[in-house]
CSV table of N, CA, C and O in Angstrom, one decimal:
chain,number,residue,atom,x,y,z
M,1,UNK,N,-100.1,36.2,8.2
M,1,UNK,CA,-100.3,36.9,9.4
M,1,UNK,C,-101.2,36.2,10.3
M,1,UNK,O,-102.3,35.8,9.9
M,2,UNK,N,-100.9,35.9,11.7
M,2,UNK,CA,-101.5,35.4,12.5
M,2,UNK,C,-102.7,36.4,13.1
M,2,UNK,O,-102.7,37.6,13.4
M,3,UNK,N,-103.8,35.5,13.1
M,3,UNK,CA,-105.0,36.4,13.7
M,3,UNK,C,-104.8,36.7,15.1
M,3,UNK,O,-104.8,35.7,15.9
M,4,UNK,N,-104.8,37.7,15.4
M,4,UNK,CA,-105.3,38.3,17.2
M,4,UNK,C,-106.1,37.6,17.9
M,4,UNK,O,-106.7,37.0,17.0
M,5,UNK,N,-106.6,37.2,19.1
M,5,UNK,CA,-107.5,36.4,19.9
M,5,UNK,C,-108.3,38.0,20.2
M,5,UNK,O,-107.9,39.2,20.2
M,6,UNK,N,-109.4,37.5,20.4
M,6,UNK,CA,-110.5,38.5,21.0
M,6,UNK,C,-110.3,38.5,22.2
M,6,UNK,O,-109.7,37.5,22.7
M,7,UNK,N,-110.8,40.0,23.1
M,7,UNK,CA,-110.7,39.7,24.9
M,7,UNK,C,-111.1,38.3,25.1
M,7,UNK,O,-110.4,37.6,25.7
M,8,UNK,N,-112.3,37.8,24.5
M,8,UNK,CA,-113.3,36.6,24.8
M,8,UNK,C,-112.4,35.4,24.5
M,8,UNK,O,-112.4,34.5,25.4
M,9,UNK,N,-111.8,35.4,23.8
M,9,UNK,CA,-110.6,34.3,23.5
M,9,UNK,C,-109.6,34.2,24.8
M,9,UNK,O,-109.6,33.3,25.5
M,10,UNK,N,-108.9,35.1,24.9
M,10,UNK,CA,-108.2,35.5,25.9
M,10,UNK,C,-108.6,35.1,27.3
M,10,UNK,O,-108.0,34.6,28.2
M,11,UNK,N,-109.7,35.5,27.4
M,11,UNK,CA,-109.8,34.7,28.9
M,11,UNK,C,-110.3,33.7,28.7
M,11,UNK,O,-110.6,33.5,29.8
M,12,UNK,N,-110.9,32.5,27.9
M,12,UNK,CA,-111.0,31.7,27.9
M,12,UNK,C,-109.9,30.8,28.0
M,12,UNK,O,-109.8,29.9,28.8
M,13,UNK,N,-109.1,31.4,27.2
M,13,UNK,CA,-107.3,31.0,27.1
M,13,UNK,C,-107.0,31.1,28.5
M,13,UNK,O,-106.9,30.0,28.9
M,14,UNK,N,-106.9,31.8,29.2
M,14,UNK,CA,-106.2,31.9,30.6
M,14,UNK,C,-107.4,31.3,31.6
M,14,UNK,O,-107.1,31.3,32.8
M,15,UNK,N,-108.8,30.7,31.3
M,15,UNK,CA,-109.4,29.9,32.1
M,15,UNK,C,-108.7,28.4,32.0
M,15,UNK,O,-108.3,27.6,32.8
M,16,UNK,N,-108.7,28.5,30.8
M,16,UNK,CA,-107.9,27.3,30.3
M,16,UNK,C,-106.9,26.5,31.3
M,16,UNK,O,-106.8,25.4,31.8
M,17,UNK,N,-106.3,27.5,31.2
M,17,UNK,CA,-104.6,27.8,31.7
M,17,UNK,C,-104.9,27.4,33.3
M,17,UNK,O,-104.3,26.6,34.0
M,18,UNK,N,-105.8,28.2,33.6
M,18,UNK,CA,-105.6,28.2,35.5
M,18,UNK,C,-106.5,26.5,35.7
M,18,UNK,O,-106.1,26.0,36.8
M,19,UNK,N,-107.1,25.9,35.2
M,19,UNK,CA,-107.9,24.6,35.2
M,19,UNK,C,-106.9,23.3,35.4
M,19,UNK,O,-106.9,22.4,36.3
M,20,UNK,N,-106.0,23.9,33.8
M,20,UNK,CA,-104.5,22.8,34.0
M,20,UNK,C,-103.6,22.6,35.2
M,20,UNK,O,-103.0,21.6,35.7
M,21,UNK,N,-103.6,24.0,35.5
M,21,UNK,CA,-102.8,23.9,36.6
M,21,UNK,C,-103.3,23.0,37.9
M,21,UNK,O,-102.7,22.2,38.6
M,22,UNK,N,-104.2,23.3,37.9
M,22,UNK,CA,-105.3,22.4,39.1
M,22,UNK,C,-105.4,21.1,38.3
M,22,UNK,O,-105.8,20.2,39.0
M,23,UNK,N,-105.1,20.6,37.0
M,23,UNK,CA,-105.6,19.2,36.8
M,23,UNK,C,-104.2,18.5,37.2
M,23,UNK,O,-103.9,17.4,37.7
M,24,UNK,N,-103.2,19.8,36.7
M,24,UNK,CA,-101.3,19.0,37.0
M,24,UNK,C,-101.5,18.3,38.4
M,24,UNK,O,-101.2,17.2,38.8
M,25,UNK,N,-102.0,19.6,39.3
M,25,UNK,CA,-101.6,19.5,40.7
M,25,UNK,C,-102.3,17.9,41.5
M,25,UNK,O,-102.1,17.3,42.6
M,26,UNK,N,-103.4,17.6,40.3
M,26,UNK,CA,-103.8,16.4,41.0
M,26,UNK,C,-104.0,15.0,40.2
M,26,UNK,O,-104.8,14.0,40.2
M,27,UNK,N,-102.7,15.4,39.1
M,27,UNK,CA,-102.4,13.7,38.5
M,27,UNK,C,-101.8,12.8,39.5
M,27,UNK,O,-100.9,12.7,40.4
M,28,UNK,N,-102.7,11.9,38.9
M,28,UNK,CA,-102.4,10.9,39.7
M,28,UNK,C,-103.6,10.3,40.6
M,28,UNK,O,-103.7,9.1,40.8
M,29,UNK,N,-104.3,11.3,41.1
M,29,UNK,CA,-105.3,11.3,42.3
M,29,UNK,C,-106.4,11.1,41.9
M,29,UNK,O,-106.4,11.9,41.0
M,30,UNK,N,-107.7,10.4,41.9
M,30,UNK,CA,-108.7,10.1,41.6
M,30,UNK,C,-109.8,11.2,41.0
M,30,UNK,O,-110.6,11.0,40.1
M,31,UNK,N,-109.7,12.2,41.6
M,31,UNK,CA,-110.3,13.6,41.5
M,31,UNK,C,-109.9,14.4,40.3
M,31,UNK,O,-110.5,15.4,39.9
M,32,UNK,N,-108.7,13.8,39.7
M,32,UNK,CA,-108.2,14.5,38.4
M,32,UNK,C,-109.3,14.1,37.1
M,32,UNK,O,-109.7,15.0,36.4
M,33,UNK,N,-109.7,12.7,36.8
M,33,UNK,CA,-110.9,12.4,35.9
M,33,UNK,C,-111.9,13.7,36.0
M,33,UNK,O,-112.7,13.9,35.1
M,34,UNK,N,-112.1,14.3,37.0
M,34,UNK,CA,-113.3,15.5,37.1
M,34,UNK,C,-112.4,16.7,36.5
M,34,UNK,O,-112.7,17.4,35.5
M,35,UNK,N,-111.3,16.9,37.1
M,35,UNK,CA,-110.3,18.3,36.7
M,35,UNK,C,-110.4,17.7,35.1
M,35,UNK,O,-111.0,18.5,34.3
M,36,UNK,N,-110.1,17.0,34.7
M,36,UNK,CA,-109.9,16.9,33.0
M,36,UNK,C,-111.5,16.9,32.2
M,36,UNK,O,-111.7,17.0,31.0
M,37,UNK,N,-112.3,16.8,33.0
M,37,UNK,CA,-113.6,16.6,32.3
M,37,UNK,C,-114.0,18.6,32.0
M,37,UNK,O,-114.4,19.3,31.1
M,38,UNK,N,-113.8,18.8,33.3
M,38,UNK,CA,-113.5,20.2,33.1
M,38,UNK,C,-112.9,21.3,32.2
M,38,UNK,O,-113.2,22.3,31.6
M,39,UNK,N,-111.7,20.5,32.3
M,39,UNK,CA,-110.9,21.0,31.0
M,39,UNK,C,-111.6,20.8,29.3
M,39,UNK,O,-111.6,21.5,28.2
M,40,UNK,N,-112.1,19.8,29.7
M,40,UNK,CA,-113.1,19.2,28.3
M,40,UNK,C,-113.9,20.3,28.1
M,40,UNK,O,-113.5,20.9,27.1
M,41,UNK,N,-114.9,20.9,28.7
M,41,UNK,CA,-115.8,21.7,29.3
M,41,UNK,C,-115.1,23.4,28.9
M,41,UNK,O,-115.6,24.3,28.2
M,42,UNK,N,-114.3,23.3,29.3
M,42,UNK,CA,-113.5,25.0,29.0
M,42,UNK,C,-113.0,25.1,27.7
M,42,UNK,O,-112.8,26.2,27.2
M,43,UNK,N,-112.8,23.9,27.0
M,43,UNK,CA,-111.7,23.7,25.4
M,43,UNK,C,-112.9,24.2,24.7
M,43,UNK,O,-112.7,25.1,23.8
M,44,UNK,N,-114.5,23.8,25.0
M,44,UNK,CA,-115.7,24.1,24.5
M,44,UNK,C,-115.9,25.6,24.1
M,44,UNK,O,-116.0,26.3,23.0
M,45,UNK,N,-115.7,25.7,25.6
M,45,UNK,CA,-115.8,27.5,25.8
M,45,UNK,C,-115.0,28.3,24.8
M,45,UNK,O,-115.4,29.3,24.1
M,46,UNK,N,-113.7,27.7,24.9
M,46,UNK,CA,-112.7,28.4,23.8
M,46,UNK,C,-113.1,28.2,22.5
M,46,UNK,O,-113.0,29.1,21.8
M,47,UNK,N,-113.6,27.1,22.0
M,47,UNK,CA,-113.8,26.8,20.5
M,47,UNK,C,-115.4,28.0,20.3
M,47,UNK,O,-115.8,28.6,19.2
M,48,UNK,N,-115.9,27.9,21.2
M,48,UNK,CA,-117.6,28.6,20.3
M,48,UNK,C,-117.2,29.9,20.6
M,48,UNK,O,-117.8,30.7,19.9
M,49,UNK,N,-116.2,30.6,21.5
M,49,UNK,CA,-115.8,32.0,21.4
M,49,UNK,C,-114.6,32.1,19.8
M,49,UNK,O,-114.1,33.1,19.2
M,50,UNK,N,-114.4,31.0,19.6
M,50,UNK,CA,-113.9,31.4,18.2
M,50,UNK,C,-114.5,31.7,17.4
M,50,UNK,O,-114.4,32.7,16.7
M,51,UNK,N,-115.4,30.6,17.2
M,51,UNK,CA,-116.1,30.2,16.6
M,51,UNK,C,-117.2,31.0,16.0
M,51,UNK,O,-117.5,31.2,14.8
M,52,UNK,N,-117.7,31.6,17.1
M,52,UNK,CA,-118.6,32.6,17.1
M,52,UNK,C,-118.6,33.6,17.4
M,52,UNK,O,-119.3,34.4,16.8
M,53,UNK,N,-117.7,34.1,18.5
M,53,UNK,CA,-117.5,35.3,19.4
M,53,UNK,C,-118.5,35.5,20.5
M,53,UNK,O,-118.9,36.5,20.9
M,54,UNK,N,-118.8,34.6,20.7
M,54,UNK,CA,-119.9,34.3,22.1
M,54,UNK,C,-119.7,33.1,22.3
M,54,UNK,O,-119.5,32.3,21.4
M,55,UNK,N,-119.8,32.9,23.6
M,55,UNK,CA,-119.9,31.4,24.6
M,55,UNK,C,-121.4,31.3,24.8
M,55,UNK,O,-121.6,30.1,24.9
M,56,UNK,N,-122.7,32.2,25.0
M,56,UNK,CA,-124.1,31.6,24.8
M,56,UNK,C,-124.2,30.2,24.5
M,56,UNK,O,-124.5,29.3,25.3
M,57,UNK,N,-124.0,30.2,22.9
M,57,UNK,CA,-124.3,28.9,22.5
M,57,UNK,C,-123.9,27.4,22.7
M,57,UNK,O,-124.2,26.4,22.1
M,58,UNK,N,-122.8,27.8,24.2
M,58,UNK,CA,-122.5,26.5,24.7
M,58,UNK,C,-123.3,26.2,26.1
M,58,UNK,O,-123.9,25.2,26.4
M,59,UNK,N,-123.0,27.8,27.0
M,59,UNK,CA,-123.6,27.7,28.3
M,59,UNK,C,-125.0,28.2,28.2
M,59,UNK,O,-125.4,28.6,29.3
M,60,UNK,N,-126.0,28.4,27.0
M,60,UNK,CA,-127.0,28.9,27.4
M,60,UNK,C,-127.4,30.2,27.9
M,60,UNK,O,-127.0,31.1,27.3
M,61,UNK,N,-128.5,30.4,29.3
M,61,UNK,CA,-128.2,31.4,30.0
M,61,UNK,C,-127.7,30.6,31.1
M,61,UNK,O,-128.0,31.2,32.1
M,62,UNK,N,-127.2,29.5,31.4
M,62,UNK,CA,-126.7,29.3,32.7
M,62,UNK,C,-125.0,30.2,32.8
M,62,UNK,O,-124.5,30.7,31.7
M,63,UNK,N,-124.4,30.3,34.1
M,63,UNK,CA,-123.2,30.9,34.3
M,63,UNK,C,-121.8,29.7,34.0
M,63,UNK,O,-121.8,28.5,34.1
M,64,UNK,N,-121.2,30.2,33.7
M,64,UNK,CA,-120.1,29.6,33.3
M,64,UNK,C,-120.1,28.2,34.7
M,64,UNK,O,-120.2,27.0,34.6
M,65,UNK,N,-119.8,29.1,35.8
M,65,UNK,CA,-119.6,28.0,37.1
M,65,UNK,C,-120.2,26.8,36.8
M,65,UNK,O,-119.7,25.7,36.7
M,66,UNK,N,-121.7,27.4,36.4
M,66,UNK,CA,-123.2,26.0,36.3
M,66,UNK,C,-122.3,25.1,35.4
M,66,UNK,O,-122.2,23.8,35.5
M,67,UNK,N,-121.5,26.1,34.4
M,67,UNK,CA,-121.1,25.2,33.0
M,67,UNK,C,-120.5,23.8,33.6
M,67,UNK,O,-120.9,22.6,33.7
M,68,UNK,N,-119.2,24.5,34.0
M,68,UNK,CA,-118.2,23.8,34.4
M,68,UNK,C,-118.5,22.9,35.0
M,68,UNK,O,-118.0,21.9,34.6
M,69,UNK,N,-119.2,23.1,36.2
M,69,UNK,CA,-119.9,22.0,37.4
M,69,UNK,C,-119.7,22.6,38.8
M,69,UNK,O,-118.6,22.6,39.4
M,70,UNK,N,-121.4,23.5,39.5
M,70,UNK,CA,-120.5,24.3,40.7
M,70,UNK,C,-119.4,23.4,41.3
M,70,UNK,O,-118.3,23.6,41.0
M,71,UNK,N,-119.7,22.4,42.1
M,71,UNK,CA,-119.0,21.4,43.0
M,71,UNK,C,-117.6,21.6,42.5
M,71,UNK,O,-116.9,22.2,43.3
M,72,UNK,N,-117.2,21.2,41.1
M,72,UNK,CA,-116.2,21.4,41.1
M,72,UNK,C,-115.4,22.6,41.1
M,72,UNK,O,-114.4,22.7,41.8
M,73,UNK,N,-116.0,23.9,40.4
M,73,UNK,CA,-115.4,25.4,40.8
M,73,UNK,C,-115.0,25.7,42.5
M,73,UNK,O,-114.1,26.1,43.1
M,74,UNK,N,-116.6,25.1,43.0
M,74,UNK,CA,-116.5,25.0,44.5
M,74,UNK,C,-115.0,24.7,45.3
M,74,UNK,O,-114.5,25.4,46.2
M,75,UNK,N,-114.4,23.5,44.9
M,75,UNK,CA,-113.7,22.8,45.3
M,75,UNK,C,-112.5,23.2,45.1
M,75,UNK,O,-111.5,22.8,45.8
M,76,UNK,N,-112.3,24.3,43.6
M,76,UNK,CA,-111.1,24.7,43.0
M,76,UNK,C,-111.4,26.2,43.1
M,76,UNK,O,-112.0,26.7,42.2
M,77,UNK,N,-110.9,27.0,44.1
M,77,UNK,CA,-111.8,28.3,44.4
M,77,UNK,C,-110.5,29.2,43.2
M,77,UNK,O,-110.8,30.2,42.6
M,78,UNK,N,-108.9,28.6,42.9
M,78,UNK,CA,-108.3,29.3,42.6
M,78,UNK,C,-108.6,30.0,40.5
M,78,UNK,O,-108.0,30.8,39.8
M,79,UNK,N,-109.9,29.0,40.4
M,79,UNK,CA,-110.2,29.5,39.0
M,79,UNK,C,-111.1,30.4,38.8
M,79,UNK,O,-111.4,30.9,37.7
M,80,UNK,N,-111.7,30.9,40.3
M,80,UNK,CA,-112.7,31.9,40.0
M,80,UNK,C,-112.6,33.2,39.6
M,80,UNK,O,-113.6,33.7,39.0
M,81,UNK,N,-111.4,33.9,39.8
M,81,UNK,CA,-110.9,34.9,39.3
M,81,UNK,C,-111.1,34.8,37.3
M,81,UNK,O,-111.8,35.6,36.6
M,82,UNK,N,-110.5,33.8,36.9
M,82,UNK,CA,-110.7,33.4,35.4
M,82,UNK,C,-112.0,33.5,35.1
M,82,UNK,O,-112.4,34.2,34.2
M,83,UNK,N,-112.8,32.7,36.1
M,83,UNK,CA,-114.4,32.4,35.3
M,83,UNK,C,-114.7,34.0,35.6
M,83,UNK,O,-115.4,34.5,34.7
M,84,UNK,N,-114.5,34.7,36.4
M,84,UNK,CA,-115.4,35.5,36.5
M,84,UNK,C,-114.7,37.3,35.6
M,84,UNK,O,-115.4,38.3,35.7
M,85,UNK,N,-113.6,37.2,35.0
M,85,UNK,CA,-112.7,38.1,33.5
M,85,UNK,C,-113.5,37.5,32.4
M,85,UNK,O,-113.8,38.2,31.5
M,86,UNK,N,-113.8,36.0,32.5
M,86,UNK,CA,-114.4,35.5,31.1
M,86,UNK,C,-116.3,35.9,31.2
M,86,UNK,O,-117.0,35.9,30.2
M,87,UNK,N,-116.7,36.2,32.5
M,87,UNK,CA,-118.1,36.1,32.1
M,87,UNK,C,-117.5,37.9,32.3
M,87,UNK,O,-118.2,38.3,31.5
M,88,UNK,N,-116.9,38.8,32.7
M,88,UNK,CA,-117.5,39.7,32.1
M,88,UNK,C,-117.0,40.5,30.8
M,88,UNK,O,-117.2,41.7,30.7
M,89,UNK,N,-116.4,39.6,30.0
M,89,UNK,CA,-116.3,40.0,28.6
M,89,UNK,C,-117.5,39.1,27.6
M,89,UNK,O,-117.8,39.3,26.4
M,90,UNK,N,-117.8,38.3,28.2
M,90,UNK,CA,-119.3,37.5,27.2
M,90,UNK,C,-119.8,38.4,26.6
M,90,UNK,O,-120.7,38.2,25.8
């Protein structure tokens, strides 16, 4: 039997998801090395909410955004919706 994802999983999962879509939209382009570093950065998020069932022990008390890198959230306003379902199930 497959295990269930927790809410905390789940939006990590769909942070995930909305990140890719923004790294697709800029293969090729120089600015994608930052979108995939990001992605690096969120795979994190997903693994210590497995892991643990808190993201704390990756971001600290900084905010997820801090996590990620503002500039970059900045620049990609369409993940904010995600980051901000995932910070309020932490």
């Amino acid at each position: 039997m497959t295990r269930s994802r927790t809410p905390l999983e789940a939006a990590a999962g769909k942070l995930i998801a909305a990140i890719q879509k923004e790294w697709g939209m800029e293969a090729g382009e120089p600015e994608s090395a930052a979108s995939e570093n990001v992605l690096h950065a969120a795979h994190r998020l997903l693994q210590a909410a497995s892991m643990s069932g808190s993201i704390v022990s990756v971001i600290g008390s900084d905010s997820v955004s801090t996590f990620l890198g503002e500039q970059w959230v900045q620049a990609h306003p369409r993940v904010l919706p995600y980051i901000t379902a995932l910070e309020g199930v932490q």
